[in-house]
Amino acid sequence: MKIKLFIVILFLFSCNTQKINNYSFKNKDGFSIQKLDKEDLNFSREENFNKTLAGKVSGLQILDSSSSTFELNEVMIRGERNILYLVDGIKMEPNEINTSIIQSVKVIKGPSAASLYGNEAVNGAILISTKR
């Protein structure tokens, strides 16, 4: 009886949590990932991709630029700047991203993205899948 109970407890501790109501989850590799589907993103006439992520990803901050300049909004994940943007595996700048063709967005937080995508992703990565 004790052995069976011990095995069940070990099994429950080894299970990973999954996505529930758009919250972050940890996959088997331990990366903190948050996925947003097209329904989760509100692209109502918003051409700036960074602004579409505002308030939808935990740990992500959008720093508005001054309205008098044409600078882009800056994105920080967990306080770090210089985030890697990949659209279908191709590196792009956030101002080049067409929001009308986005299917889903995955945000990999922190230095764990560097083990997947190299040193450019040491501060995090935003992976965008488009409609094909």
PDB file of C-alpha atoms in Angstrom:
ATOM      1  CA  MET A   1       0.000   0.000   0.000  1.00  0.00           C
ATOM      2  CA  LYS A   2       2.758   2.459   0.916  1.00  0.00           C
ATOM      3  CA  ILE A   3       4.706   1.674  -2.253  1.00  0.00           C
ATOM      4  CA  LYS A   4       1.698   2.313  -4.510  1.00  0.00           C
ATOM      5  CA  LEU A   5       0.935   5.587  -2.753  1.00  0.00           C
ATOM      6  CA  PHE A   6       4.581   6.638  -3.024  1.00  0.00           C
ATOM      7  CA  ILE A   7       4.595   5.912  -6.783  1.00  0.00           C
ATOM      8  CA  VAL A   8       1.388   7.897  -7.303  1.00  0.00           C
ATOM      9  CA  ILE A   9       2.820  10.868  -5.412  1.00  0.00           C
ATOM     10  CA  LEU A  10       6.027  10.755  -7.465  1.00  0.00           C
ATOM     11  CA  PHE A  11       3.981  10.624 -10.671  1.00  0.00           C
ATOM     12  CA  LEU A  12       1.940  13.665  -9.668  1.00  0.00           C
ATOM     13  CA  PHE A  13       5.073  15.685  -8.854  1.00  0.00           C
ATOM     14  CA  SER A  14       6.630  14.812 -12.207  1.00  0.00           C
ATOM     15  CA  CYS A  15       3.654  16.155 -14.196  1.00  0.00           C
ATOM     16  CA  ASN A  16       4.115  19.580 -15.768  1.00  0.00           C
ATOM     17  CA  THR A  17       1.491  22.272 -15.665  1.00  0.00           C
ATOM     18  CA  GLN A  18      -0.116  23.238 -18.971  1.00  0.00           C
ATOM     19  CA  LYS A  19      -1.708  26.368 -20.403  1.00  0.00           C
ATOM     20  CA  ILE A  20      -4.946  27.294 -18.694  1.00  0.00           C
ATOM     21  CA  ASN A  21      -6.761  30.490 -19.639  1.00  0.00           C
ATOM     22  CA  ASN A  22      -3.755  32.056 -21.372  1.00  0.00           C
ATOM     23  CA  TYR A  23      -1.401  31.747 -18.399  1.00  0.00           C
ATOM     24  CA  SER A  24       2.239  30.767 -18.708  1.00  0.00           C
ATOM     25  CA  PHE A  25       3.248  27.162 -18.449  1.00  0.00           C
ATOM     26  CA  LYS A  26       6.503  25.295 -18.148  1.00  0.00           C
ATOM     27  CA  ASN A  27       7.248  22.681 -20.760  1.00  0.00           C
ATOM     28  CA  LYS A  28       9.466  19.643 -20.294  1.00  0.00           C
ATOM     29  CA  ASP A  29      12.632  21.642 -20.895  1.00  0.00           C
ATOM     30  CA  GLY A  30      11.801  24.214 -18.204  1.00  0.00           C
ATOM     31  CA  PHE A  31      11.353  27.192 -20.522  1.00  0.00           C
ATOM     32  CA  SER A  32       8.800  29.772 -19.507  1.00  0.00           C
ATOM     33  CA  ILE A  33       6.581  30.209 -22.559  1.00  0.00           C
ATOM     34  CA  GLN A  34       3.342  32.078 -23.040  1.00  0.00           C
ATOM     35  CA  LYS A  35       1.286  31.479 -26.166  1.00  0.00           C
ATOM     36  CA  LEU A  36      -1.316  33.855 -27.593  1.00  0.00           C
ATOM     37  CA  ASP A  37      -3.682  32.799 -30.353  1.00  0.00           C
ATOM     38  CA  LYS A  38      -5.221  35.159 -32.869  1.00  0.00           C
ATOM     39  CA  GLU A  39      -8.361  35.333 -30.733  1.00  0.00           C
ATOM     40  CA  ASP A  40      -6.296  36.450 -27.724  1.00  0.00           C
ATOM     41  CA  LEU A  41      -4.723  39.308 -29.677  1.00  0.00           C
ATOM     42  CA  ASN A  42      -6.814  42.325 -30.571  1.00  0.00           C
ATOM     43  CA  PHE A  43      -5.627  43.655 -33.913  1.00  0.00           C
ATOM     44  CA  SER A  44      -8.328  46.287 -34.212  1.00  0.00           C
ATOM     45  CA  ARG A  45      -6.595  48.722 -36.562  1.00  0.00           C
ATOM     46  CA  GLU A  46      -3.374  48.490 -34.579  1.00  0.00           C
ATOM     47  CA  GLU A  47      -0.390  48.550 -36.898  1.00  0.00           C
ATOM     48  CA  ASN A  48       2.253  48.510 -34.181  1.00  0.00           C
ATOM     49  CA  PHE A  49       2.886  44.884 -33.214  1.00  0.00           C
ATOM     50  CA  ASN A  50       4.375  45.787 -29.832  1.00  0.00           C
ATOM     51  CA  LYS A  51       1.196  47.580 -28.764  1.00  0.00           C
ATOM     52  CA  THR A  52      -0.889  44.475 -29.513  1.00  0.00           C
ATOM     53  CA  LEU A  53       1.051  42.567 -26.845  1.00  0.00           C
ATOM     54  CA  ALA A  54       0.474  45.200 -24.156  1.00  0.00           C
ATOM     55  CA  GLY A  55      -1.303  43.735 -21.143  1.00  0.00           C
ATOM     56  CA  LYS A  56      -1.483  40.221 -22.579  1.00  0.00           C
ATOM     57  CA  VAL A  57       1.867  38.734 -21.566  1.00  0.00           C
ATOM     58  CA  SER A  58       3.040  38.590 -17.969  1.00  0.00           C
ATOM     59  CA  GLY A  59       6.452  40.139 -17.407  1.00  0.00           C
ATOM     60  CA  LEU A  60       6.328  42.096 -20.687  1.00  0.00           C
ATOM     61  CA  GLN A  61       6.495  45.889 -20.566  1.00  0.00           C
ATOM     62  CA  ILE A  62       5.874  48.316 -23.418  1.00  0.00           C
ATOM     63  CA  LEU A  63       7.716  51.621 -23.066  1.00  0.00           C
ATOM     64  CA  ASP A  64       6.017  54.340 -25.101  1.00  0.00           C
ATOM     65  CA  SER A  65       8.226  56.665 -27.056  1.00  0.00           C
ATOM     66  CA  SER A  66       7.482  60.352 -27.043  1.00  0.00           C
ATOM     67  CA  SER A  67       4.806  61.399 -29.502  1.00  0.00           C
ATOM     68  CA  SER A  68       7.022  64.073 -31.048  1.00  0.00           C
ATOM     69  CA  THR A  69       9.498  61.542 -32.456  1.00  0.00           C
ATOM     70  CA  PHE A  70       9.001  58.612 -34.766  1.00  0.00           C
ATOM     71  CA  GLU A  71      10.787  56.165 -32.514  1.00  0.00           C
ATOM     72  CA  LEU A  72       9.303  52.720 -32.029  1.00  0.00           C
ATOM     73  CA  ASN A  73       7.900  51.553 -28.728  1.00  0.00           C
ATOM     74  CA  GLU A  74      10.450  49.551 -26.805  1.00  0.00           C
ATOM     75  CA  VAL A  75       9.643  46.122 -25.376  1.00  0.00           C
ATOM     76  CA  MET A  76      11.162  44.631 -22.245  1.00  0.00           C
ATOM     77  CA  ILE A  77      10.709  41.085 -20.976  1.00  0.00           C
ATOM     78  CA  ARG A  78      11.427  40.801 -17.257  1.00  0.00           C
ATOM     79  CA  GLY A  79      13.277  44.116 -17.370  1.00  0.00           C
ATOM     80  CA  GLU A  80      15.578  43.169 -20.251  1.00  0.00           C
ATOM     81  CA  ARG A  81      15.705  44.885 -23.649  1.00  0.00           C
ATOM     82  CA  ASN A  82      16.956  43.667 -27.055  1.00  0.00           C
ATOM     83  CA  ILE A  83      14.456  40.891 -27.662  1.00  0.00           C
ATOM     84  CA  LEU A  84      14.694  38.576 -30.664  1.00  0.00           C
ATOM     85  CA  TYR A  85      11.683  38.609 -33.011  1.00  0.00           C
ATOM     86  CA  LEU A  86      11.238  35.572 -35.272  1.00  0.00           C
ATOM     87  CA  VAL A  87       8.466  35.418 -37.875  1.00  0.00           C
ATOM     88  CA  ASP A  88       8.148  31.829 -39.113  1.00  0.00           C
ATOM     89  CA  GLY A  89      11.782  31.323 -38.098  1.00  0.00           C
ATOM     90  CA  ILE A  90      13.089  34.452 -39.845  1.00  0.00           C
ATOM     91  CA  LYS A  91      14.566  37.304 -37.812  1.00  0.00           C
ATOM     92  CA  MET A  92      12.643  40.564 -38.253  1.00  0.00           C
ATOM     93  CA  GLU A  93      12.346  43.959 -36.650  1.00  0.00           C
ATOM     94  CA  PRO A  94       9.029  44.715 -34.888  1.00  0.00           C
ATOM     95  CA  ASN A  95       8.198  47.555 -37.279  1.00  0.00           C
ATOM     96  CA  GLU A  96       8.401  45.126 -40.239  1.00  0.00           C
ATOM     97  CA  ILE A  97       5.763  42.755 -38.854  1.00  0.00           C
ATOM     98  CA  ASN A  98       2.393  42.797 -40.611  1.00  0.00           C
ATOM     99  CA  THR A  99      -0.210  42.261 -37.885  1.00  0.00           C
ATOM    100  CA  SER A 100      -2.928  41.186 -40.324  1.00  0.00           C
ATOM    101  CA  ILE A 101      -1.252  37.849 -41.117  1.00  0.00           C
ATOM    102  CA  ILE A 102      -0.402  36.731 -37.568  1.00  0.00           C
ATOM    103  CA  GLN A 103      -1.857  33.381 -36.489  1.00  0.00           C
ATOM    104  CA  SER A 104      -0.237  32.992 -33.055  1.00  0.00           C
ATOM    105  CA  VAL A 105       2.528  34.421 -30.883  1.00  0.00           C
ATOM    106  CA  LYS A 106       4.788  32.631 -28.399  1.00  0.00           C
ATOM    107  CA  VAL A 107       6.879  34.575 -25.917  1.00  0.00           C
ATOM    108  CA  ILE A 108       9.898  32.781 -24.444  1.00  0.00           C
ATOM    109  CA  LYS A 109      11.039  34.673 -21.386  1.00  0.00           C
ATOM    110  CA  GLY A 110      14.551  35.184 -20.138  1.00  0.00           C
ATOM    111  CA  PRO A 111      17.856  33.566 -20.985  1.00  0.00           C
ATOM    112  CA  SER A 112      16.291  30.164 -21.633  1.00  0.00           C
ATOM    113  CA  ALA A 113      15.543  31.387 -25.171  1.00  0.00           C
ATOM    114  CA  ALA A 114      19.289  31.613 -25.820  1.00  0.00           C
ATOM    115  CA  SER A 115      19.636  27.845 -25.586  1.00  0.00           C
ATOM    116  CA  LEU A 116      17.125  27.537 -28.430  1.00  0.00           C
ATOM    117  CA  TYR A 117      17.965  30.544 -30.616  1.00  0.00           C
ATOM    118  CA  GLY A 118      21.506  31.604 -29.722  1.00  0.00           C
ATOM    119  CA  ASN A 119      23.009  34.663 -28.085  1.00  0.00           C
ATOM    120  CA  GLU A 120      20.658  37.106 -29.801  1.00  0.00           C
ATOM    121  CA  ALA A 121      17.809  35.683 -27.719  1.00  0.00           C
ATOM    122  CA  VAL A 122      19.562  35.944 -24.359  1.00  0.00           C
ATOM    123  CA  ASN A 123      16.954  38.464 -23.135  1.00  0.00           C
ATOM    124  CA  GLY A 124      13.981  36.564 -24.544  1.00  0.00           C
ATOM    125  CA  ALA A 125      12.334  35.810 -27.861  1.00  0.00           C
ATOM    126  CA  ILE A 126       8.991  36.479 -29.497  1.00  0.00           C
ATOM    127  CA  LEU A 127       8.028  33.789 -32.008  1.00  0.00           C
ATOM    128  CA  ILE A 128       5.320  34.679 -34.502  1.00  0.00           C
ATOM    129  CA  SER A 129       3.475  32.158 -36.658  1.00  0.00           C
ATOM    130  CA  THR A 130       1.664  33.507 -39.694  1.00  0.00           C
ATOM    131  CA  LYS A 131      -1.227  32.253 -41.768  1.00  0.00           C
ATOM    132  CA  ARG A 132       0.031  30.168 -44.668  1.00  0.00           C
TER     133      ARG A 132
END
